[in-house]
Tab-separated table of N, CA and C in Angstrom:
chain	number	residue	atom	x	y	z
A	159	UNK	N	-29.042	1.218	0.493
A	159	UNK	CA	-29.637	-0.024	0.048
A	159	UNK	C	-29.107	-0.418	-1.329
A	160	UNK	N	-29.109	0.535	-2.293
A	160	UNK	CA	-28.632	0.198	-3.630
A	160	UNK	C	-27.148	-0.140	-3.599
A	161	UNK	N	-26.364	0.581	-2.770
A	161	UNK	CA	-24.929	0.292	-2.671
A	161	UNK	C	-24.710	-1.129	-2.167
A	162	UNK	N	-25.529	-1.567	-1.201
A	162	UNK	CA	-25.410	-2.936	-0.695
A	162	UNK	C	-25.720	-3.946	-1.790
A	163	UNK	N	-26.741	-3.672	-2.587
A	163	UNK	CA	-27.100	-4.578	-3.677
A	163	UNK	C	-26.023	-4.595	-4.753
A	164	UNK	N	-25.406	-3.442	-5.015
A	164	UNK	CA	-24.312	-3.396	-5.984
A	164	UNK	C	-23.151	-4.252	-5.508
A	165	UNK	N	-22.842	-4.183	-4.219
A	165	UNK	CA	-21.748	-4.987	-3.667
A	165	UNK	C	-22.032	-6.473	-3.792
A	166	UNK	N	-23.305	-6.856	-3.735
A	166	UNK	CA	-23.665	-8.270	-3.850
A	166	UNK	C	-23.729	-8.731	-5.297
A	167	UNK	N	-23.473	-7.821	-6.241
A	167	UNK	CA	-23.437	-8.222	-7.637
A	167	UNK	C	-24.678	-7.896	-8.436
A	168	UNK	N	-25.664	-7.262	-7.818
A	168	UNK	CA	-26.861	-6.878	-8.552
A	168	UNK	C	-26.493	-5.789	-9.547
A	169	UNK	N	-27.174	-5.738	-10.647
A	169	UNK	CA	-26.877	-4.748	-11.675
A	169	UNK	C	-28.031	-3.772	-11.823
A	170	UNK	N	-27.728	-2.491	-11.665
A	170	UNK	CA	-28.715	-1.431	-11.852
A	170	UNK	C	-28.245	-0.474	-12.942
A	171	UNK	N	-27.422	-0.965	-13.821
A	171	UNK	CA	-26.836	-0.104	-14.850
A	171	UNK	C	-25.420	0.258	-14.476
A	172	UNK	N	-24.612	0.479	-15.463
A	172	UNK	CA	-23.183	0.719	-15.220
A	172	UNK	C	-22.915	1.968	-14.397
A	173	UNK	N	-23.670	3.016	-14.607
A	173	UNK	CA	-23.390	4.263	-13.907
A	173	UNK	C	-23.524	4.141	-12.397
A	174	UNK	N	-24.561	3.523	-11.947
A	174	UNK	CA	-24.820	3.470	-10.512
A	174	UNK	C	-23.883	2.521	-9.777
A	175	UNK	N	-23.505	1.415	-10.381
A	175	UNK	CA	-22.701	0.412	-9.685
A	175	UNK	C	-21.234	0.426	-10.089
A	176	UNK	N	-20.875	1.236	-11.045
A	176	UNK	CA	-19.507	1.190	-11.560
A	176	UNK	C	-18.458	1.386	-10.469
A	177	UNK	N	-18.644	2.359	-9.592
A	177	UNK	CA	-17.654	2.631	-8.546
A	177	UNK	C	-17.400	1.391	-7.695
A	178	UNK	N	-18.415	0.587	-7.482
A	178	UNK	CA	-18.254	-0.621	-6.682
A	178	UNK	C	-17.458	-1.696	-7.413
A	179	UNK	N	-17.289	-1.555	-8.721
A	179	UNK	CA	-16.523	-2.526	-9.490
A	179	UNK	C	-15.059	-2.118	-9.620
A	180	UNK	N	-14.728	-0.871	-9.278
A	180	UNK	CA	-13.351	-0.401	-9.370
A	180	UNK	C	-12.504	-1.076	-8.301
A	181	UNK	N	-11.258	-1.359	-8.670
A	181	UNK	CA	-10.332	-2.017	-7.748
A	181	UNK	C	-9.136	-1.125	-7.482
A	182	UNK	N	-8.588	-1.257	-6.306
A	182	UNK	CA	-7.443	-0.456	-5.883
A	182	UNK	C	-6.272	-1.353	-5.497
A	183	UNK	N	-5.088	-0.743	-5.494
A	183	UNK	CA	-3.848	-1.383	-5.059
A	183	UNK	C	-3.230	-0.483	-4.003
A	184	UNK	N	-2.866	-1.042	-2.858
A	184	UNK	CA	-2.234	-0.273	-1.790
A	184	UNK	C	-0.809	-0.775	-1.589
A	185	UNK	N	0.131	0.173	-1.508
A	185	UNK	CA	1.546	-0.153	-1.354
A	185	UNK	C	2.118	0.662	-0.201
A	186	UNK	N	2.992	0.028	0.589
A	186	UNK	CA	3.671	0.715	1.684
A	186	UNK	C	5.174	0.542	1.502
A	187	UNK	N	5.912	1.658	1.392
A	187	UNK	CA	7.361	1.608	1.176
A	187	UNK	C	8.098	2.529	2.139
A	188	UNK	N	9.387	2.226	2.322
A	188	UNK	CA	10.300	3.060	3.106
A	188	UNK	C	11.391	3.555	2.162
A	189	UNK	N	11.347	4.836	1.761
A	189	UNK	CA	12.372	5.352	0.863
A	189	UNK	C	13.699	5.651	1.563
A	190	UNK	N	13.766	5.471	2.876
A	190	UNK	CA	14.962	5.808	3.644
A	190	UNK	C	15.712	4.598	4.188
A	191	UNK	N	15.478	3.410	3.658
A	191	UNK	CA	16.129	2.200	4.179
A	191	UNK	C	17.532	2.042	3.592
A	192	UNK	N	18.497	1.596	4.359
A	192	UNK	CA	18.443	1.270	5.780
A	192	UNK	C	18.582	2.484	6.695
A	193	UNK	N	19.115	3.615	6.168
A	193	UNK	CA	19.124	4.834	6.963
A	193	UNK	C	19.038	6.035	6.023
A	194	UNK	N	18.472	7.132	6.503
A	194	UNK	CA	18.215	8.282	5.642
A	194	UNK	C	19.456	8.882	4.975
A	195	UNK	N	20.607	8.812	5.625
A	195	UNK	CA	21.810	9.402	5.033
A	195	UNK	C	22.464	8.494	3.990
A	196	UNK	N	22.097	7.220	3.976
A	196	UNK	CA	22.645	6.271	3.007
A	196	UNK	C	21.572	5.235	2.648
A	197	UNK	N	20.562	5.637	1.883
A	197	UNK	CA	19.424	4.748	1.595
A	197	UNK	C	19.721	3.725	0.487
A	198	UNK	N	20.645	2.829	0.741
A	198	UNK	CA	21.081	1.857	-0.274
A	198	UNK	C	20.018	0.813	-0.607
A	199	UNK	N	19.002	0.659	0.229
A	199	UNK	CA	17.926	-0.305	-0.038
A	199	UNK	C	16.658	0.383	-0.548
A	200	UNK	N	16.757	1.665	-0.869
A	200	UNK	CA	15.614	2.465	-1.326
A	200	UNK	C	14.941	1.805	-2.503
A	201	UNK	N	13.737	1.712	-2.595
A	201	UNK	CA	12.690	1.793	-1.593
A	201	UNK	C	12.504	0.390	-1.027
A	202	UNK	N	12.278	0.285	0.273
A	202	UNK	CA	12.026	-1.017	0.883
A	202	UNK	C	10.514	-1.236	0.908
A	203	UNK	N	10.080	-2.356	0.353
A	203	UNK	CA	8.653	-2.665	0.239
A	203	UNK	C	8.165	-3.366	1.506
A	204	UNK	N	7.271	-2.706	2.244
A	204	UNK	CA	6.750	-3.261	3.496
A	204	UNK	C	5.442	-4.022	3.326
A	205	UNK	N	4.664	-3.686	2.273
A	205	UNK	CA	3.331	-4.281	2.187
A	205	UNK	C	2.725	-3.988	0.828
A	206	UNK	N	1.939	-4.935	0.314
A	206	UNK	CA	1.207	-4.695	-0.927
A	206	UNK	C	-0.084	-5.507	-0.924
A	207	UNK	N	-1.185	-4.814	-1.188
A	207	UNK	CA	-2.506	-5.442	-1.251
A	207	UNK	C	-3.145	-5.049	-2.583
A	208	UNK	N	-3.636	-6.039	-3.332
A	208	UNK	CA	-4.273	-5.780	-4.623
A	208	UNK	C	-5.760	-6.127	-4.560
A	209	UNK	N	-6.452	-5.817	-5.631
A	209	UNK	CA	-7.867	-6.190	-5.804
A	209	UNK	C	-8.759	-5.709	-4.657
A	210	UNK	N	-8.511	-4.501	-4.171
A	210	UNK	CA	-9.330	-3.922	-3.101
A	210	UNK	C	-10.527	-3.226	-3.745
A	211	UNK	N	-11.759	-3.689	-3.491
A	211	UNK	CA	-12.919	-2.982	-4.044
A	211	UNK	C	-12.944	-1.540	-3.536
A	212	UNK	N	-13.222	-0.597	-4.422
A	212	UNK	CA	-13.165	0.829	-4.083
A	212	UNK	C	-14.108	1.210	-2.952
A	213	UNK	N	-15.166	0.456	-2.753
A	213	UNK	CA	-16.149	0.793	-1.726
A	213	UNK	C	-15.835	0.147	-0.379
A	214	UNK	N	-14.641	-0.476	-0.254
A	214	UNK	CA	-14.276	-1.156	0.994
A	214	UNK	C	-12.904	-0.684	1.463
A	215	UNK	N	-12.300	-1.432	2.392
A	215	UNK	CA	-10.944	-1.120	2.830
A	215	UNK	C	-10.006	-2.268	2.457
A	216	UNK	N	-8.727	-2.136	2.833
A	216	UNK	CA	-7.725	-3.117	2.400
A	216	UNK	C	-7.941	-4.528	2.949
A	217	UNK	N	-8.760	-4.685	3.969
A	217	UNK	CA	-9.021	-6.031	4.496
A	217	UNK	C	-9.814	-6.887	3.497
A	218	UNK	N	-10.418	-6.249	2.491
A	218	UNK	CA	-11.170	-6.974	1.469
A	218	UNK	C	-10.319	-7.295	0.244
A	219	UNK	N	-9.055	-6.881	0.250
A	219	UNK	CA	-8.167	-7.115	-0.882
A	219	UNK	C	-7.387	-8.409	-0.755
A	220	UNK	N	-6.439	-8.586	-1.676
A	220	UNK	CA	-5.594	-9.784	-1.711
A	220	UNK	C	-4.167	-9.353	-1.388
A	221	UNK	N	-3.667	-9.792	-0.245
A	221	UNK	CA	-2.323	-9.425	0.192
A	221	UNK	C	-1.300	-10.247	-0.599
A	222	UNK	N	-0.517	-9.583	-1.458
A	222	UNK	CA	0.471	-10.317	-2.251
A	222	UNK	C	1.885	-10.152	-1.708
A	223	UNK	N	2.099	-9.139	-0.876
A	223	UNK	CA	3.334	-8.995	-0.101
A	223	UNK	C	2.883	-8.815	1.340
A	224	UNK	N	3.235	-9.765	2.197
A	224	UNK	CA	2.778	-9.713	3.586
A	224	UNK	C	3.339	-8.491	4.309
A	225	UNK	N	2.563	-8.008	5.260
A	225	UNK	CA	2.940	-6.821	6.020
A	225	UNK	C	4.190	-7.084	6.841
A	226	UNK	N	5.128	-6.170	6.751
A	226	UNK	CA	6.337	-6.200	7.566
A	226	UNK	C	6.441	-4.843	8.248
A	227	UNK	N	6.345	-4.848	9.556
A	227	UNK	CA	6.339	-3.614	10.325
A	227	UNK	C	7.634	-2.823	10.129
A	228	UNK	N	7.538	-1.507	9.965
A	228	UNK	CA	8.754	-0.698	9.880
A	228	UNK	C	9.549	-0.805	11.175
A	229	UNK	N	10.850	-0.977	11.052
A	229	UNK	CA	11.718	-1.031	12.234
A	229	UNK	C	13.049	-0.373	11.899
A	230	UNK	N	13.042	0.953	11.793
A	230	UNK	CA	14.257	1.668	11.423
A	230	UNK	C	15.384	1.436	12.422
A	231	UNK	N	16.595	1.256	11.912
A	231	UNK	CA	17.750	1.049	12.789
A	231	UNK	C	18.348	2.365	13.234
A	232	UNK	N	18.289	3.384	12.385
A	232	UNK	CA	18.778	4.701	12.784
A	232	UNK	C	18.127	5.793	11.956
A	233	UNK	N	18.003	6.955	12.560
A	233	UNK	CA	17.431	8.097	11.865
A	233	UNK	C	15.917	8.053	11.778
A	234	UNK	N	15.381	9.137	11.256
A	234	UNK	CA	13.941	9.248	11.051
A	234	UNK	C	13.627	8.771	9.642
A	235	UNK	N	12.719	7.824	9.540
A	235	UNK	CA	12.334	7.256	8.249
A	235	UNK	C	10.951	7.737	7.850
A	236	UNK	N	10.776	7.988	6.557
A	236	UNK	CA	9.457	8.293	6.005
A	236	UNK	C	8.852	6.969	5.547
A	237	UNK	N	7.653	6.690	5.977
A	237	UNK	CA	6.924	5.511	5.518
A	237	UNK	C	5.785	6.035	4.646
A	238	UNK	N	5.735	5.574	3.400
A	238	UNK	CA	4.804	6.116	2.418
A	238	UNK	C	3.771	5.059	2.036
A	239	UNK	N	2.505	5.426	2.104
A	239	UNK	CA	1.395	4.575	1.646
A	239	UNK	C	0.814	5.209	0.391
A	240	UNK	N	0.700	4.408	-0.665
A	240	UNK	CA	0.203	4.918	-1.943
A	240	UNK	C	-0.939	4.025	-2.420
A	241	UNK	N	-1.974	4.650	-2.959
A	241	UNK	CA	-3.142	3.935	-3.465
A	241	UNK	C	-3.283	4.204	-4.964
A	242	UNK	N	-3.379	3.130	-5.742
A	242	UNK	CA	-3.554	3.223	-7.196
A	242	UNK	C	-4.865	2.570	-7.595
A	243	UNK	N	-5.380	2.949	-8.756
A	243	UNK	CA	-6.522	2.252	-9.332
A	243	UNK	C	-5.986	1.178	-10.269
A	244	UNK	N	-6.484	-0.046	-10.130
A	244	UNK	CA	-6.078	-1.158	-10.989
A	244	UNK	C	-6.929	-1.196	-12.249
A	245	UNK	N	-6.390	-1.813	-13.291
A	245	UNK	CA	-7.143	-1.979	-14.538
A	245	UNK	C	-8.200	-3.062	-14.414
A	246	UNK	N	-7.982	-4.031	-13.527
A	246	UNK	CA	-8.925	-5.123	-13.333
A	246	UNK	C	-8.401	-6.105	-12.308
A	247	UNK	N	-9.229	-7.056	-11.935
A	247	UNK	CA	-8.850	-8.068	-10.944
A	247	UNK	C	-7.740	-8.960	-11.503
A	248	UNK	N	-6.733	-9.226	-10.676
A	248	UNK	CA	-5.649	-10.124	-11.070
A	248	UNK	C	-4.713	-9.559	-12.119
A	249	UNK	N	-4.646	-8.231	-12.243
A	249	UNK	CA	-3.782	-7.622	-13.257
A	249	UNK	C	-2.438	-7.169	-12.709
A	250	UNK	N	-2.234	-7.319	-11.393
A	250	UNK	CA	-0.977	-6.929	-10.753
A	250	UNK	C	-0.412	-8.139	-10.033
A	251	UNK	N	0.894	-8.340	-10.180
A	251	UNK	CA	1.546	-9.499	-9.573
A	251	UNK	C	2.657	-9.055	-8.636
A	252	UNK	N	2.973	-9.910	-7.670
A	252	UNK	CA	3.964	-9.592	-6.646
A	252	UNK	C	5.353	-9.414	-7.252
A	253	UNK	N	6.074	-8.396	-6.790
A	253	UNK	CA	7.464	-8.239	-7.223
A	253	UNK	C	8.334	-9.330	-6.597
A	254	UNK	N	9.516	-9.535	-7.142
A	254	UNK	CA	10.416	-10.584	-6.665
A	254	UNK	C	11.125	-10.214	-5.367
A	255	UNK	N	11.374	-8.933	-5.136
A	255	UNK	CA	12.170	-8.503	-3.981
A	255	UNK	C	11.482	-7.376	-3.219
A	256	UNK	N	11.870	-7.237	-1.964
A	256	UNK	CA	11.419	-6.106	-1.152
A	256	UNK	C	12.438	-4.968	-1.216
A	257	UNK	N	13.730	-5.324	-1.231
A	257	UNK	CA	14.795	-4.321	-1.245
A	257	UNK	C	14.935	-3.720	-2.634
A	258	UNK	N	15.265	-2.433	-2.679
A	258	UNK	CA	15.460	-1.717	-3.941
A	258	UNK	C	14.243	-1.794	-4.860
A	259	UNK	N	13.076	-1.834	-4.260
A	259	UNK	CA	11.821	-1.809	-5.006
A	259	UNK	C	11.644	-0.404	-5.572
A	260	UNK	N	11.205	-0.296	-6.811
A	260	UNK	CA	10.998	1.008	-7.430
A	260	UNK	C	9.510	1.158	-7.746
A	261	UNK	N	8.827	1.952	-6.937
A	261	UNK	CA	7.376	2.098	-7.059
A	261	UNK	C	6.968	2.700	-8.399
A	262	UNK	N	7.710	3.682	-8.883
A	262	UNK	CA	7.368	4.298	-10.174
A	262	UNK	C	7.469	3.290	-11.316
A	263	UNK	N	8.539	2.511	-11.331
A	263	UNK	CA	8.691	1.493	-12.378
A	263	UNK	C	7.603	0.430	-12.275
A	264	UNK	N	7.260	0.049	-11.044
A	264	UNK	CA	6.211	-0.941	-10.817
A	264	UNK	C	4.874	-0.427	-11.358
A	265	UNK	N	4.550	0.827	-11.045
A	265	UNK	CA	3.297	1.428	-11.515
A	265	UNK	C	3.269	1.488	-13.042
A	266	UNK	N	4.389	1.828	-13.640
A	266	UNK	CA	4.467	1.886	-15.103
A	266	UNK	C	4.284	0.496	-15.714
A	267	UNK	N	4.943	-0.504	-15.122
A	267	UNK	CA	4.887	-1.880	-15.644
A	267	UNK	C	3.454	-2.421	-15.679
A	268	UNK	N	2.669	-2.095	-14.649
A	268	UNK	CA	1.307	-2.618	-14.560
A	268	UNK	C	0.239	-1.587	-14.952
A	269	UNK	N	0.655	-0.524	-15.637
A	269	UNK	CA	-0.277	0.496	-16.146
A	269	UNK	C	-1.202	1.046	-15.063
A	270	UNK	N	-0.620	1.396	-13.933
A	270	UNK	CA	-1.424	1.891	-12.815
A	270	UNK	C	-1.709	3.384	-12.904
A	271	UNK	N	-0.965	4.086	-13.735
A	271	UNK	CA	-1.165	5.526	-13.845
A	271	UNK	C	-0.661	6.246	-12.611
A	272	UNK	N	-1.223	7.412	-12.367
A	272	UNK	CA	-0.823	8.201	-11.199
A	272	UNK	C	-1.603	7.738	-9.977
A	273	UNK	N	-1.034	7.922	-8.786
A	273	UNK	CA	-1.747	7.529	-7.561
A	273	UNK	C	-3.065	8.284	-7.415
A	274	UNK	N	-4.048	7.607	-6.835
A	274	UNK	CA	-5.315	8.273	-6.526
A	274	UNK	C	-5.280	8.865	-5.121
A	275	UNK	N	-4.344	8.383	-4.298
A	275	UNK	CA	-4.169	8.921	-2.947
A	275	UNK	C	-2.796	8.507	-2.428
A	276	UNK	N	-2.279	9.292	-1.498
A	276	UNK	CA	-0.999	8.963	-0.866
A	276	UNK	C	-0.928	9.665	0.481
A	277	UNK	N	-0.159	9.087	1.372
A	277	UNK	CA	0.103	9.700	2.677
A	277	UNK	C	1.427	9.168	3.191
A	278	UNK	N	1.994	9.840	4.156
A	278	UNK	CA	3.217	9.334	4.761
A	278	UNK	C	3.230	9.669	6.242
A	279	UNK	N	4.073	8.948	6.964
A	279	UNK	CA	4.320	9.279	8.362
A	279	UNK	C	5.792	9.036	8.634
A	280	UNK	N	6.289	9.660	9.672
A	280	UNK	CA	7.679	9.479	10.078
A	280	UNK	C	7.746	8.509	11.238
A	281	UNK	N	8.815	7.725	11.273
A	281	UNK	CA	9.029	6.851	12.422
A	281	UNK	C	10.523	6.737	12.679
A	282	UNK	N	10.859	6.405	13.902
A	282	UNK	CA	12.252	6.199	14.262
A	282	UNK	C	12.324	5.212	15.410
A	283	UNK	N	13.510	4.644	15.575
A	283	UNK	CA	13.724	3.688	16.647
A	283	UNK	C	13.667	4.415	17.983
A	284	UNK	N	13.017	3.786	18.932
A	284	UNK	CA	12.934	4.366	20.264
A	284	UNK	C	14.255	4.116	20.968
A	285	UNK	N	14.874	5.176	21.495
A	285	UNK	CA	16.167	5.028	22.162
A	285	UNK	C	15.976	4.699	23.631
A	286	UNK	N	17.007	4.107	24.206
A	286	UNK	CA	16.978	3.767	25.621
A	286	UNK	C	16.206	2.497	25.891
A	287	UNK	N	16.249	2.085	27.128
A	287	UNK	CA	15.514	0.893	27.528
A	287	UNK	C	14.619	1.237	28.694
A	288	UNK	N	13.590	0.521	28.830
A	288	UNK	CA	12.699	0.711	29.975
A	288	UNK	C	11.578	1.682	29.709
A	289	UNK	N	11.917	2.868	29.216
A	289	UNK	CA	10.881	3.857	28.938
A	289	UNK	C	10.152	4.286	30.200
A	290	UNK	N	8.925	4.688	30.054
A	290	UNK	CA	8.123	5.148	31.179
A	290	UNK	C	7.717	3.957	32.034
A	291	UNK	N	7.802	4.131	33.320
A	291	UNK	CA	7.412	3.061	34.240
A	291	UNK	C	6.146	3.465	34.975
A	292	UNK	N	5.244	2.531	35.037
A	292	UNK	CA	3.976	2.785	35.719
A	292	UNK	C	3.971	2.017	37.039
A	293	UNK	N	3.390	2.611	38.059
A	293	UNK	CA	3.311	1.929	39.357
A	293	UNK	C	1.892	1.605	39.705
């Protein structure tokens, strides 16, 4: 009940509602673009969402780089999702390019500090055509 009231803007003191005022930034990059053996586009920026309230998910944030699905042309690619804490609402701005994006420099530029969470998954292009057929 109190968490719901905090989300609606009610104030019960800084300690109890502070976590609901914290904002996050989510970034998705491919450090292996265009291919793992020659990553000349490292890091490729697939997605960026800012101003995500800590008590919610990324659908409540502001998408400043639209989602672009990973589509590796060759090899196994690592796709990395990183979550940072923002200093405040509207304190992070969209980068100019997706190619050769440098996440560490970006975090330093906007005083994001170290990530609060990170994860990755591997993906690769599906070979062949047709795949499994169902009857």
